[in-house]
Tab-separated table of C-alpha atoms in Angstrom:
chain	number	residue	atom	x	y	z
B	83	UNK	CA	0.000	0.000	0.000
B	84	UNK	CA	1.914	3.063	-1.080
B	85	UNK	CA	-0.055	6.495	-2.069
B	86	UNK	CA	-0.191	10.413	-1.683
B	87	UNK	CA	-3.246	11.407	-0.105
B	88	UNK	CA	-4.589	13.589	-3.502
B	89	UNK	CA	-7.380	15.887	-1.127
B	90	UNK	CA	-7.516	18.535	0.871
B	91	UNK	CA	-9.211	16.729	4.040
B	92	UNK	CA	-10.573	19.709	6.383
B	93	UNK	CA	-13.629	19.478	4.744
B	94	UNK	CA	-15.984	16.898	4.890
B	95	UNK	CA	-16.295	14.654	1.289
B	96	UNK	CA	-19.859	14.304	0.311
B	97	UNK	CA	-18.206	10.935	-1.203
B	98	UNK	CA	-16.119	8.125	0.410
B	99	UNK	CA	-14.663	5.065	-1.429
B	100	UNK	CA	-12.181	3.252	-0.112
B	101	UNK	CA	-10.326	0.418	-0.954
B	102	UNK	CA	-9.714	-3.229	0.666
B	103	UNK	CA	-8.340	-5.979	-0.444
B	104	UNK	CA	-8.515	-6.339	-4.325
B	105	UNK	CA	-12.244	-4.412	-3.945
B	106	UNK	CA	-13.272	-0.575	-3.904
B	107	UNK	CA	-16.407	-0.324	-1.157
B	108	UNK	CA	-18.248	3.204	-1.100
B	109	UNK	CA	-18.657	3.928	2.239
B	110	UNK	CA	-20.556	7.208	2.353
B	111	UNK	CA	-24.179	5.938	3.912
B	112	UNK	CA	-22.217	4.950	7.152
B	113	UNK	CA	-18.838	6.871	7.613
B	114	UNK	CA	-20.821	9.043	9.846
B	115	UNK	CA	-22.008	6.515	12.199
B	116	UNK	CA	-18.103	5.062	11.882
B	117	UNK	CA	-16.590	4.584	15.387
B	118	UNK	CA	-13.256	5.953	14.755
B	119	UNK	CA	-15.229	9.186	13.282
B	120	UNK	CA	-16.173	10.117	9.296
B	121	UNK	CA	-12.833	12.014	9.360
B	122	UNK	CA	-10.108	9.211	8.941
B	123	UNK	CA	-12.146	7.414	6.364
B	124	UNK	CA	-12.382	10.280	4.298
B	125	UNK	CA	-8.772	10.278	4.370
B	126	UNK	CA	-8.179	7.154	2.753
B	127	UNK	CA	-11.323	8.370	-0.057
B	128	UNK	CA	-9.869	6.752	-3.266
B	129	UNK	CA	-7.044	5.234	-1.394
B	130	UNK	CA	-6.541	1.798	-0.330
B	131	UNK	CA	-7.076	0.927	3.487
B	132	UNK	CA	-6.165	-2.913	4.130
B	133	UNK	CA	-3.502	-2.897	6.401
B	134	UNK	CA	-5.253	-0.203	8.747
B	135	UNK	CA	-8.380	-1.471	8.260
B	136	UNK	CA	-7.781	-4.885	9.008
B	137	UNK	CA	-5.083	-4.035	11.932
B	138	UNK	CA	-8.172	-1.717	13.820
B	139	UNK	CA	-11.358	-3.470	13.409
B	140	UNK	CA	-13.237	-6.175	15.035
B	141	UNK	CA	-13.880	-9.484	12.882
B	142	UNK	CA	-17.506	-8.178	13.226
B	143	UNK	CA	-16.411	-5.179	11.269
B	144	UNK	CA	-14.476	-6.373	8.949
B	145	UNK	CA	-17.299	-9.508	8.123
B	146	UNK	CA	-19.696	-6.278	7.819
B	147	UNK	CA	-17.376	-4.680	5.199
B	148	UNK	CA	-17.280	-7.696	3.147
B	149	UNK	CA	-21.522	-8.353	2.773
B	150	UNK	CA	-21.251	-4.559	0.875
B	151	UNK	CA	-20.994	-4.710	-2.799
B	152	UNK	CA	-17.726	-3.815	-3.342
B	153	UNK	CA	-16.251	-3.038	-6.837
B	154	UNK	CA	-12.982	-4.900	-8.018
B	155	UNK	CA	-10.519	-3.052	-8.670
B	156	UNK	CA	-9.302	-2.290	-12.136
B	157	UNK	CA	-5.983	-3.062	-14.047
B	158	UNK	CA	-5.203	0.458	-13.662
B	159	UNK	CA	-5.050	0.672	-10.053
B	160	UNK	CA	-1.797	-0.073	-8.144
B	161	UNK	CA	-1.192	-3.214	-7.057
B	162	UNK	CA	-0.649	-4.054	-3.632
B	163	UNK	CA	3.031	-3.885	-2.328
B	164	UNK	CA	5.019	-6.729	-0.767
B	165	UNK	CA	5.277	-5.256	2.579
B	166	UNK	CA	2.029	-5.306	3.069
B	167	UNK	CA	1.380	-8.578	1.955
B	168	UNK	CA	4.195	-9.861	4.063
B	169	UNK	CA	2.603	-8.097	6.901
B	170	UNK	CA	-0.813	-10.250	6.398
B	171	UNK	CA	0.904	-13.228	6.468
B	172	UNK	CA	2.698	-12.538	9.867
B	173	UNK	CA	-0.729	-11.480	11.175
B	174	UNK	CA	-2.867	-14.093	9.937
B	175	UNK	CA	-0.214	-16.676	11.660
B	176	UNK	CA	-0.168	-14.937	14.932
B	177	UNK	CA	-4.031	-15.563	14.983
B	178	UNK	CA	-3.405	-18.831	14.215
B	179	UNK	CA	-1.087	-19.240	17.157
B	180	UNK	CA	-3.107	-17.721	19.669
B	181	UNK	CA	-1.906	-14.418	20.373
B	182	UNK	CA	-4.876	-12.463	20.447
B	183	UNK	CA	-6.546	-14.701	22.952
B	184	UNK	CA	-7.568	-12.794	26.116
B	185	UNK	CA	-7.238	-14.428	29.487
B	186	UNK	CA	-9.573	-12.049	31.598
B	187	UNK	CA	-8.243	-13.417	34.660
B	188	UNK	CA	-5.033	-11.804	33.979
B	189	UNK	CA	-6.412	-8.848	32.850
B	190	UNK	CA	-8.146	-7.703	35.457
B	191	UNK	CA	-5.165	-9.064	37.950
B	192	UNK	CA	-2.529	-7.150	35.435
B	193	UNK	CA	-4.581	-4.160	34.904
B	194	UNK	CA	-8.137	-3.543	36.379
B	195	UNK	CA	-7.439	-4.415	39.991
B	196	UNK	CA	-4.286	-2.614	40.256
B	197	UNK	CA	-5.629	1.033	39.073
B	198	UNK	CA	-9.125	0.228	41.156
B	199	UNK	CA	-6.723	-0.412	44.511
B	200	UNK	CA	-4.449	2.827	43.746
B	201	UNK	CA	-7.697	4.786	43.475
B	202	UNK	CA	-9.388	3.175	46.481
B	203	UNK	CA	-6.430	3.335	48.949
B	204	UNK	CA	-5.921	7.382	47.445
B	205	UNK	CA	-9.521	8.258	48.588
B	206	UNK	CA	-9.012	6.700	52.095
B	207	UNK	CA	-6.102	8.847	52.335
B	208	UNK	CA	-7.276	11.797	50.774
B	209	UNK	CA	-7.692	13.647	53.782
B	210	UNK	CA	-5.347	12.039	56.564
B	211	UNK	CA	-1.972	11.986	53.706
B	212	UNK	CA	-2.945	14.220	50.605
B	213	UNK	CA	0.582	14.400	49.304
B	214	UNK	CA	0.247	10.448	49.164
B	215	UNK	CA	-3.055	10.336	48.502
B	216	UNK	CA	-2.232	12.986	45.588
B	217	UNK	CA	0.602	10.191	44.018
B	218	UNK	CA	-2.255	7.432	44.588
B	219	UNK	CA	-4.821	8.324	42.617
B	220	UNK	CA	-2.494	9.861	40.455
B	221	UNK	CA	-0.707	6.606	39.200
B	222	UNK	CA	-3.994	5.449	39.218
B	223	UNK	CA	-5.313	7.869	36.927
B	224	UNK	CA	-2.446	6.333	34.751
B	225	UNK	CA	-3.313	2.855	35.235
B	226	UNK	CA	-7.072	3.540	34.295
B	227	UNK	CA	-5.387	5.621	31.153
B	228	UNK	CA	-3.878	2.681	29.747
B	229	UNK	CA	-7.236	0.486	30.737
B	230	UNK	CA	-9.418	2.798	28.959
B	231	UNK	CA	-7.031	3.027	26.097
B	232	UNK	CA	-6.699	-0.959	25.827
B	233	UNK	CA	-10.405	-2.094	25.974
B	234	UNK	CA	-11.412	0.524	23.657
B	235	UNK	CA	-8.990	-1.068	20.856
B	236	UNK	CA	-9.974	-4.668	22.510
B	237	UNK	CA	-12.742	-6.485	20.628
B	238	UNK	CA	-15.779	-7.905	22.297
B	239	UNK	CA	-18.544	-6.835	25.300
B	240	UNK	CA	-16.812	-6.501	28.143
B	241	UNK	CA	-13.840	-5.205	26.560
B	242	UNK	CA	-16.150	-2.308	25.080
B	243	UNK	CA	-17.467	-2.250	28.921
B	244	UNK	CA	-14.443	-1.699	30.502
B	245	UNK	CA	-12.852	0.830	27.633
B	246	UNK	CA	-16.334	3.042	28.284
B	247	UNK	CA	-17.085	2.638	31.761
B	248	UNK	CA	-13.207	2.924	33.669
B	249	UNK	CA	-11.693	5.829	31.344
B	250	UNK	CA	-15.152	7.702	32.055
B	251	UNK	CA	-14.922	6.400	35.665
B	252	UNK	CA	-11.413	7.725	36.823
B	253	UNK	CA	-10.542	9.597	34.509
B	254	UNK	CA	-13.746	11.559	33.286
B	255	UNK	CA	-12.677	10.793	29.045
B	256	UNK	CA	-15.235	10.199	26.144
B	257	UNK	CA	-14.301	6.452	24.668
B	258	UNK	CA	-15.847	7.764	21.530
B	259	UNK	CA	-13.592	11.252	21.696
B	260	UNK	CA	-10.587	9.284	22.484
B	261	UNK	CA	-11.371	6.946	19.408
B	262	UNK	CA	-11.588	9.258	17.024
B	263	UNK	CA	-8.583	10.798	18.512
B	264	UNK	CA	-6.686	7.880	18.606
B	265	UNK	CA	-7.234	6.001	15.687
B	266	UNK	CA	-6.169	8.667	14.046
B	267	UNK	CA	-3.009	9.012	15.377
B	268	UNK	CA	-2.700	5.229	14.773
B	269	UNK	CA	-3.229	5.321	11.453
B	270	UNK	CA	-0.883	8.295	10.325
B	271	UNK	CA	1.221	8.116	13.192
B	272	UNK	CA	3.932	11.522	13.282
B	273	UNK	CA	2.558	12.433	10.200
B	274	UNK	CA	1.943	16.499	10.084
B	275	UNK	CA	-1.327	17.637	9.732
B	276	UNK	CA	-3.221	14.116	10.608
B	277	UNK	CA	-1.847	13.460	13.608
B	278	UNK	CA	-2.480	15.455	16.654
B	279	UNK	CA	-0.817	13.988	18.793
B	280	UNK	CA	2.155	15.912	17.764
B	281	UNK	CA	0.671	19.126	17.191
B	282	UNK	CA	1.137	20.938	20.205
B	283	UNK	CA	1.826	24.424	18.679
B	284	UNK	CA	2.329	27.618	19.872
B	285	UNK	CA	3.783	25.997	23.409
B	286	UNK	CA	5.700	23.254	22.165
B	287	UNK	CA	7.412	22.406	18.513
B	288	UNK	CA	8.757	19.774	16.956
B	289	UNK	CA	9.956	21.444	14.392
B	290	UNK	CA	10.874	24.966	13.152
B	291	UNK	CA	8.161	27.262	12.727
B	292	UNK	CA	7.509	29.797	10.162
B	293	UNK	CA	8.865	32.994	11.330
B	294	UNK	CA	5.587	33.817	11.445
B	295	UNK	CA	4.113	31.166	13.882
B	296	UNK	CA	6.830	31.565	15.878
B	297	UNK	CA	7.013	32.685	19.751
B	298	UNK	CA	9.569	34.413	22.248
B	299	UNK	CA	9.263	31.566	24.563
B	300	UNK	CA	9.800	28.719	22.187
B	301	UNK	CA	13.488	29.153	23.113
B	302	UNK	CA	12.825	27.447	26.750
B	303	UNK	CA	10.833	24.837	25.859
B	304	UNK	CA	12.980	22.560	26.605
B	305	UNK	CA	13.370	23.512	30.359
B	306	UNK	CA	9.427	23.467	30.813
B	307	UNK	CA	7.691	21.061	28.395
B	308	UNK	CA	7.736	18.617	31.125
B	309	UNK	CA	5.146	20.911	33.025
B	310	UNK	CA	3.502	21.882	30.223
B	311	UNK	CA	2.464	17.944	29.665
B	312	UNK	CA	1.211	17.774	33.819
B	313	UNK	CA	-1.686	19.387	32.089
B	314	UNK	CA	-2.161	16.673	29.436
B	315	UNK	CA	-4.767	15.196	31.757
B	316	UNK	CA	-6.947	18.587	32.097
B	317	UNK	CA	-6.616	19.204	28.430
B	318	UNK	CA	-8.393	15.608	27.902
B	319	UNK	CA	-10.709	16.119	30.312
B	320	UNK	CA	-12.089	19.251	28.851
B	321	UNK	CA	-12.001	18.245	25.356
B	322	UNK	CA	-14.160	15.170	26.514
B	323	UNK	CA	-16.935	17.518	28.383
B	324	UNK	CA	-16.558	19.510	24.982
B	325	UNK	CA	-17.156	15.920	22.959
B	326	UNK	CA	-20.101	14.781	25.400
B	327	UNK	CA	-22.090	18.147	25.091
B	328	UNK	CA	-22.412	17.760	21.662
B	329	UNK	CA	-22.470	13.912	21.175
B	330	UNK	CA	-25.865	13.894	23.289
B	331	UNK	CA	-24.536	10.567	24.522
B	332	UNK	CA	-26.266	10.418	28.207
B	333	UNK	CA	-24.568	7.022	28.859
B	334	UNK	CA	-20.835	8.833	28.620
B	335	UNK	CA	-22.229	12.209	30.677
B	336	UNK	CA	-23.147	10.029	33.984
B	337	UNK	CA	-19.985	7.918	33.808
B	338	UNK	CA	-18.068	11.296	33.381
B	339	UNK	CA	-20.677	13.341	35.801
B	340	UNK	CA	-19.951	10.255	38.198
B	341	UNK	CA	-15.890	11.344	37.855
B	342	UNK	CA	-16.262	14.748	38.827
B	343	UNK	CA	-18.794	13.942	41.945
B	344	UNK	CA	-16.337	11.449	43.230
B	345	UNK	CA	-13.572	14.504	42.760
B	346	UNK	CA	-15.809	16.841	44.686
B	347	UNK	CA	-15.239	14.507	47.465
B	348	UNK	CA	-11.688	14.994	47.929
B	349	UNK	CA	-9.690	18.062	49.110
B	350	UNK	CA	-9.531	20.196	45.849
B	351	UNK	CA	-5.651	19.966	45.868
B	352	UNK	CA	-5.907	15.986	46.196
B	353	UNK	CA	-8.369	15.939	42.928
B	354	UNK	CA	-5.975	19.086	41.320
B	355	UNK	CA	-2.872	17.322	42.105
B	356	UNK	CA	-3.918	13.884	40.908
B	357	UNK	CA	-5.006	15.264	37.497
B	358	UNK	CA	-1.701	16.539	36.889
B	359	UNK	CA	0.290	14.020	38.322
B	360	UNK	CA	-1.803	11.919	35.955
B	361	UNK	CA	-1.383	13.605	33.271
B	362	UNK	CA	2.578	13.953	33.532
B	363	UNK	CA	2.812	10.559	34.543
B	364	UNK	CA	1.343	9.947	30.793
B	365	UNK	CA	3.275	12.290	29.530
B	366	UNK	CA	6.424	10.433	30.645
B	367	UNK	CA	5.091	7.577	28.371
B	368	UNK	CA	3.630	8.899	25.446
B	369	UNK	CA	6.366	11.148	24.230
B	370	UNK	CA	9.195	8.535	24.722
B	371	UNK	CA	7.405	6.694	21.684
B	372	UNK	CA	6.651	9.271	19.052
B	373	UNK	CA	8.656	12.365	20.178
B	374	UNK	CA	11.682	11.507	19.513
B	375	UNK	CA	11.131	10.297	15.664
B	376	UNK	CA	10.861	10.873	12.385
B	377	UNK	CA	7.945	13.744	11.609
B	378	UNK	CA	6.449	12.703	8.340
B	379	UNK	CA	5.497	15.362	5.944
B	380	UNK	CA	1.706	14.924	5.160
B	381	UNK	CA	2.487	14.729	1.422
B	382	UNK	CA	5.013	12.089	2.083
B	383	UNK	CA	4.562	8.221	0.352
B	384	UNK	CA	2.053	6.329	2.892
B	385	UNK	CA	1.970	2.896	4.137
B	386	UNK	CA	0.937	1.601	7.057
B	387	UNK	CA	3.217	-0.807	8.317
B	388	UNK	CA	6.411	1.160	6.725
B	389	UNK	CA	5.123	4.681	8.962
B	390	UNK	CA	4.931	2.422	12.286
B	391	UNK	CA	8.276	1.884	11.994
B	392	UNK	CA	9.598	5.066	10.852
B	393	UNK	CA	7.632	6.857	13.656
B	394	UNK	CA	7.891	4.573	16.531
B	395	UNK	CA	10.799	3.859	19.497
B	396	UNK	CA	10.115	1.503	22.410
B	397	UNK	CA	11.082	1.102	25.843
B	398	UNK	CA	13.441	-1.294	27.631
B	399	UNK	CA	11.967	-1.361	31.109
B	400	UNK	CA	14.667	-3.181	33.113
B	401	UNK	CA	12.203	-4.379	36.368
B	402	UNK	CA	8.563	-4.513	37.824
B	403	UNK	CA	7.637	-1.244	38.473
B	404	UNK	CA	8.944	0.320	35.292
B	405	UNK	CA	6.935	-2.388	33.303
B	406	UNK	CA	3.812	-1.751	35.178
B	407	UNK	CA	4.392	1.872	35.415
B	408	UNK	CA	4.740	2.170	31.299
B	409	UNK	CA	1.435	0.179	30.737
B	410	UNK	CA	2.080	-1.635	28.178
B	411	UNK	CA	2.983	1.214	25.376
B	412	UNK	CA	6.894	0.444	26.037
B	413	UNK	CA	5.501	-2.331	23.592
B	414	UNK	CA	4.561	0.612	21.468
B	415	UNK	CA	5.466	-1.197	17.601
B	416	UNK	CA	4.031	-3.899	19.154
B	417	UNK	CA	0.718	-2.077	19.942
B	418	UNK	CA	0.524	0.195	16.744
B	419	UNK	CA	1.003	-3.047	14.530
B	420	UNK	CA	-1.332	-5.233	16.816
B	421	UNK	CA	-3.644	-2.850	18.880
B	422	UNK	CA	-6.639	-5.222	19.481
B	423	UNK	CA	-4.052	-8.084	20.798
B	424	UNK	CA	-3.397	-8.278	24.759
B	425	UNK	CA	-0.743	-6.372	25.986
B	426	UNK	CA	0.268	-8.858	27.934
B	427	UNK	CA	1.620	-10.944	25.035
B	428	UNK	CA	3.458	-8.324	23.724
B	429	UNK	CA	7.044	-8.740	26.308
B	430	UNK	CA	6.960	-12.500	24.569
B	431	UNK	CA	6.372	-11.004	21.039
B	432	UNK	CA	8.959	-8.081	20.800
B	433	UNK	CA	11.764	-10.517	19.726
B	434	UNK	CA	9.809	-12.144	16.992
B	435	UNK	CA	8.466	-8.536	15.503
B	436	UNK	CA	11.936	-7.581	15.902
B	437	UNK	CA	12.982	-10.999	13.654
B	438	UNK	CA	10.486	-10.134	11.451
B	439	UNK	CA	11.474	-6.525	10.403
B	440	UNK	CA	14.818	-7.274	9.963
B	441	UNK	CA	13.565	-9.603	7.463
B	442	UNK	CA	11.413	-6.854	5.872
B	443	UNK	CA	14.301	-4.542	5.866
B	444	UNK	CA	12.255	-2.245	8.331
B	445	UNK	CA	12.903	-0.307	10.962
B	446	UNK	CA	12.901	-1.439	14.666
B	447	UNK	CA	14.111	0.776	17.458
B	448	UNK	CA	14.213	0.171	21.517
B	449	UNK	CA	15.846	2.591	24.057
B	450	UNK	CA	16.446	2.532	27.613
B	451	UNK	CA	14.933	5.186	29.911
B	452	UNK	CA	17.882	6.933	30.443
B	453	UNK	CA	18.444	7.168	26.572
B	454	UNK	CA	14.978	8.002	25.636
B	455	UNK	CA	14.958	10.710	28.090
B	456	UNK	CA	17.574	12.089	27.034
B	457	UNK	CA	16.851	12.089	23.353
B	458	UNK	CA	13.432	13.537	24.468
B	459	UNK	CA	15.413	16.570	25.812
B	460	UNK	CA	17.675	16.898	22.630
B	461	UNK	CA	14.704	16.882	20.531
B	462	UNK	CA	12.860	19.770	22.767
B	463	UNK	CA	16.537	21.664	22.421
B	464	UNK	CA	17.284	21.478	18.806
B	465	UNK	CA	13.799	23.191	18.142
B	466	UNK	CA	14.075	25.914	21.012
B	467	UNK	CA	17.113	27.416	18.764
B	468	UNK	CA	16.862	29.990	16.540
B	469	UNK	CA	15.321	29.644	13.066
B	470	UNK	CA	17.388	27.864	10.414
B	471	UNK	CA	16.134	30.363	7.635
B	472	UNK	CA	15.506	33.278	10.097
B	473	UNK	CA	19.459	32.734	10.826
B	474	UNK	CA	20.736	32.969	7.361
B	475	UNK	CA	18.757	35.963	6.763
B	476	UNK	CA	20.364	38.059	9.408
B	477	UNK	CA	23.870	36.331	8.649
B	478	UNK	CA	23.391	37.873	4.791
B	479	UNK	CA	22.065	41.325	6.557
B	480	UNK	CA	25.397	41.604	8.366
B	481	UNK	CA	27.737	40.864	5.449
C-alpha cells in the first residue's frame, strides 16, 4: 500500500470510497455513524485501506465490510506492495497461534485491579496523607489511562465495557472522543497535519516554525515542556466535556458526571494534584514513543506498516515497576502493529516482531529510559534554537 493522499481533508467529502483488499467499497451511507469518526475514512477516499483497516477493526467489522458490494478493482489501479502482503501473512499466523486470545483473569489481575486499589487506597487517604493520597490516585489515573485506552482497541462486550465505563470512571474521558482521537493518530502516526498527537503548537514544537508562527518563549521549551504535559490530563478532560455536550450521549455524561462527583469529594488539591500528576505521569510515556522520531510530511509516500516503523521507538523497562508503570505502550510497535491483541503478550512477542522486520528490511528501534529521556530533551533543544532560515537571513544582513 503506497499512495499520496490527492485531497484537501478539512472538509468533509460528500463521497467516500475506499479500498480493501482487491475491492473498492463506497462507504458514504455509514462513515458518519463510523466509530473511529467520518474524518479518517475520508482520508483514505480513493485510497486503499487494508492494512489499517484490518489491523483496527473487530472481525464483526471487517465480516460487515465484506456483505457490501464492493467493486474490483481495475488493471489500472496499483497493485498491492510486498510489505504489506508480508505483513498479512505474519498477522494471519499470529491468529493462528493464539496471540490475540484474552485471558480475563489476567487482565483484570494485570490491569483492572491494580488502578481500582491505587484509586481506592488514594480516597481513604485523601484527607489524613494528601501528598500520598495525591501520588495514589495519580498513578492510578495512569493505570485507568492505559485500561481505557486498551479495551477501547480490545474487541468484544466486556472489553467495550471496561474501555467506556473505567476511562469515564477515573478519569472523566469520552471512549468515543478518544477513538476518534486515537485512531487517528494510529493510522498516520507523526505524520503532520493528521496526527495530533504531535501538534502541540504555539507551546511546544517539533519542528521549526515559520517565522511567522513563531514565539519568544519557544526558546525554553525545553526547560518546561515537562510541566507543560502535567496538564495533558486537564486538556483531555475538557475536550471530553466539549465531545459529550455535543455527542448527546447520556450514557458517557453520567460515567463522566460520576468522575467529577467522586472529585468533589476529595480536598480540591488531592483531585488538582492527581489530574496533573496523571497527566505527567502519561506524559512520561507517550512522548518517549513518538517524540523523539521521524515527523512525516503529510504529502510524504504512505503505508501503514512502513510509517509504524519510521515513527515509533520503544522502551526497555529493566524491572517490575517500570513495566507496570509504562502500561504496556513500552511495547509501542508492538501495539501500533497489533492494537486489538493483549498487551500482555506483547514482552513474549517483541523478539519475533523484531525478527520479522529485519527480514522486511524495516525499521525497529528500543531505548532505555535513560536514553529516551535524554533524546526527548535533545529533541525539545534542537527546536528551542533559533530559526534555520531566520538565521541565514540576518547572517546575509550583516555581510
Amino acid at each position: 500500500m503506497v499512495l499520496t493522499f490527492p485531497h484537501d481533508y478539512k472538509s468533509p467529502l460528500a463521497k467516500c470510497v475506499v479500498r480493501v483488499d482487491d475491492s473498492w467499497y463506497d462507504v458514504s451511507a455509514w462513515r458518519h455513524s463510523h466509530p473511529g469518526g467520518a474524518e479518517i475514512m475520508d482520508k483514505f477516499h480513493n485510497a486503499d485501506c487494508t492494512d489499517a483497516f484490518y489491523s483496527l477493526h473487530s472481525e464483526e467489522a471487517i465480516q460487515k465490510l465484506k456483505r457490501m458490494k464492493g467493486k474490483p478493482v481495475s488493471a489500472d489501479d496499483t497493485p498491492r506492495d510486498e510489505i504489506s502482503k508480508k505483513f498479512e501473512v505474519f498477522k494471519e499466523r499470529l491468529e493462528k497461534e493464539g496471540w490475540y486470545k484474552r485471558n480475563w483473569f489476567l487482565d483484570f489481575t494485570l490491569n483492572v485491579f491494580p488502578s481500582l486499589i491505587l484509586c481506592i487506597v488514594g480516597t481513604y487517604f485523601a484527607h489524613s496523607y494528601p501528598l500520598i493520597a495525591t501520588l495514589l490516585i495519580g498513578l492510578g489515573m495512569q493505570q485507568a489511562g492505559w485500561i481505557g485506552h486498551d479495551y477501547v482497541h480490545g474487541r468484544g462486550g466486556v472489553s467495550t465495557l471496561l474501555g467506556n465505563s473505567l476511562g469515564g470512571l477515573i478519569n472523566g474521558f469520552s471512549s468515543r472522543w478518544w477513538s476518534h482521537k486515537h485512531n487517528t493518530h494510529h493510522t498516520f502516526p507523526n505524520r503532520k497535519e493528521f496526527d495530533s498527537d504531535i501538534h502541540n503548537e504555539p507551546i511546544l514544537h517539533l519542528w521549526f516554525p515559520e517565522e511567522k508562527a513563531d514565539t519568544g518563549f519557544r526558546q525554553y521549551q525545553h526547560y518546561y515542556f515537562l510541566v507543560v504535559y502535567s496538564f495533558l490530563y486537564a486538556s483531555w478532560r475538557m475536550q471530553s466535556l466539549q465531545f459529550v455536550l455535543g455527542s448527546r450521549n447520556w450514557m458517557e455524561r453520567i460515567l463522566i458526571a460520576t468522575n467529577y462527583v467522586w472529585l468533589a469529594c476529595l480536598p480540591w488539591y488531592v483531585a488538582v494534584g492527581s489530574i496533573l500528576v496523571g497527566g505527567l505521569c502519561v506524559a512520561v510515556v507517550v512522548t518517549a514513543n513518538h517524540q523523539t522520531e521521524e515527523i512525516i510530511e503529510s504529502d510524504d509516500k504512505y503505508n501503514f506498516i512502513v510509517d509504524q516503523c519510521r515513527s515509533t521507538r520503544g522502551v526497555a523497562t529493566p524491572d517490575p515497576f517500570t513495566e507496570f508503570f509504562f502500561g504496556g505502550l513500552q511495547y509501542q510497535l508492538e501495539h501500533h502493529l497489533f492494537p486489538t491483541m493483549p498487551r500482555y503478550h506483547y514482552k513474549s512477542l517483541r523478539p519475533i516482531v523484531k525478527q520479522w522486520c529485519a527480514e522486511t528490511g524495516l525499521q525497529f528501534h528500543v531505548s532505555g529510559i535513560v536514553e529516551i529521556a535524554q533524546l526527548n530533551y535533545d529533541v525539545m533543544k534542537k527546536y528551542s534554537k533559533t530559526l534555520p532560515d531566520l538565521k541565514k537571513k540576518t547572517s546575509k544582513k550583516t555581510q
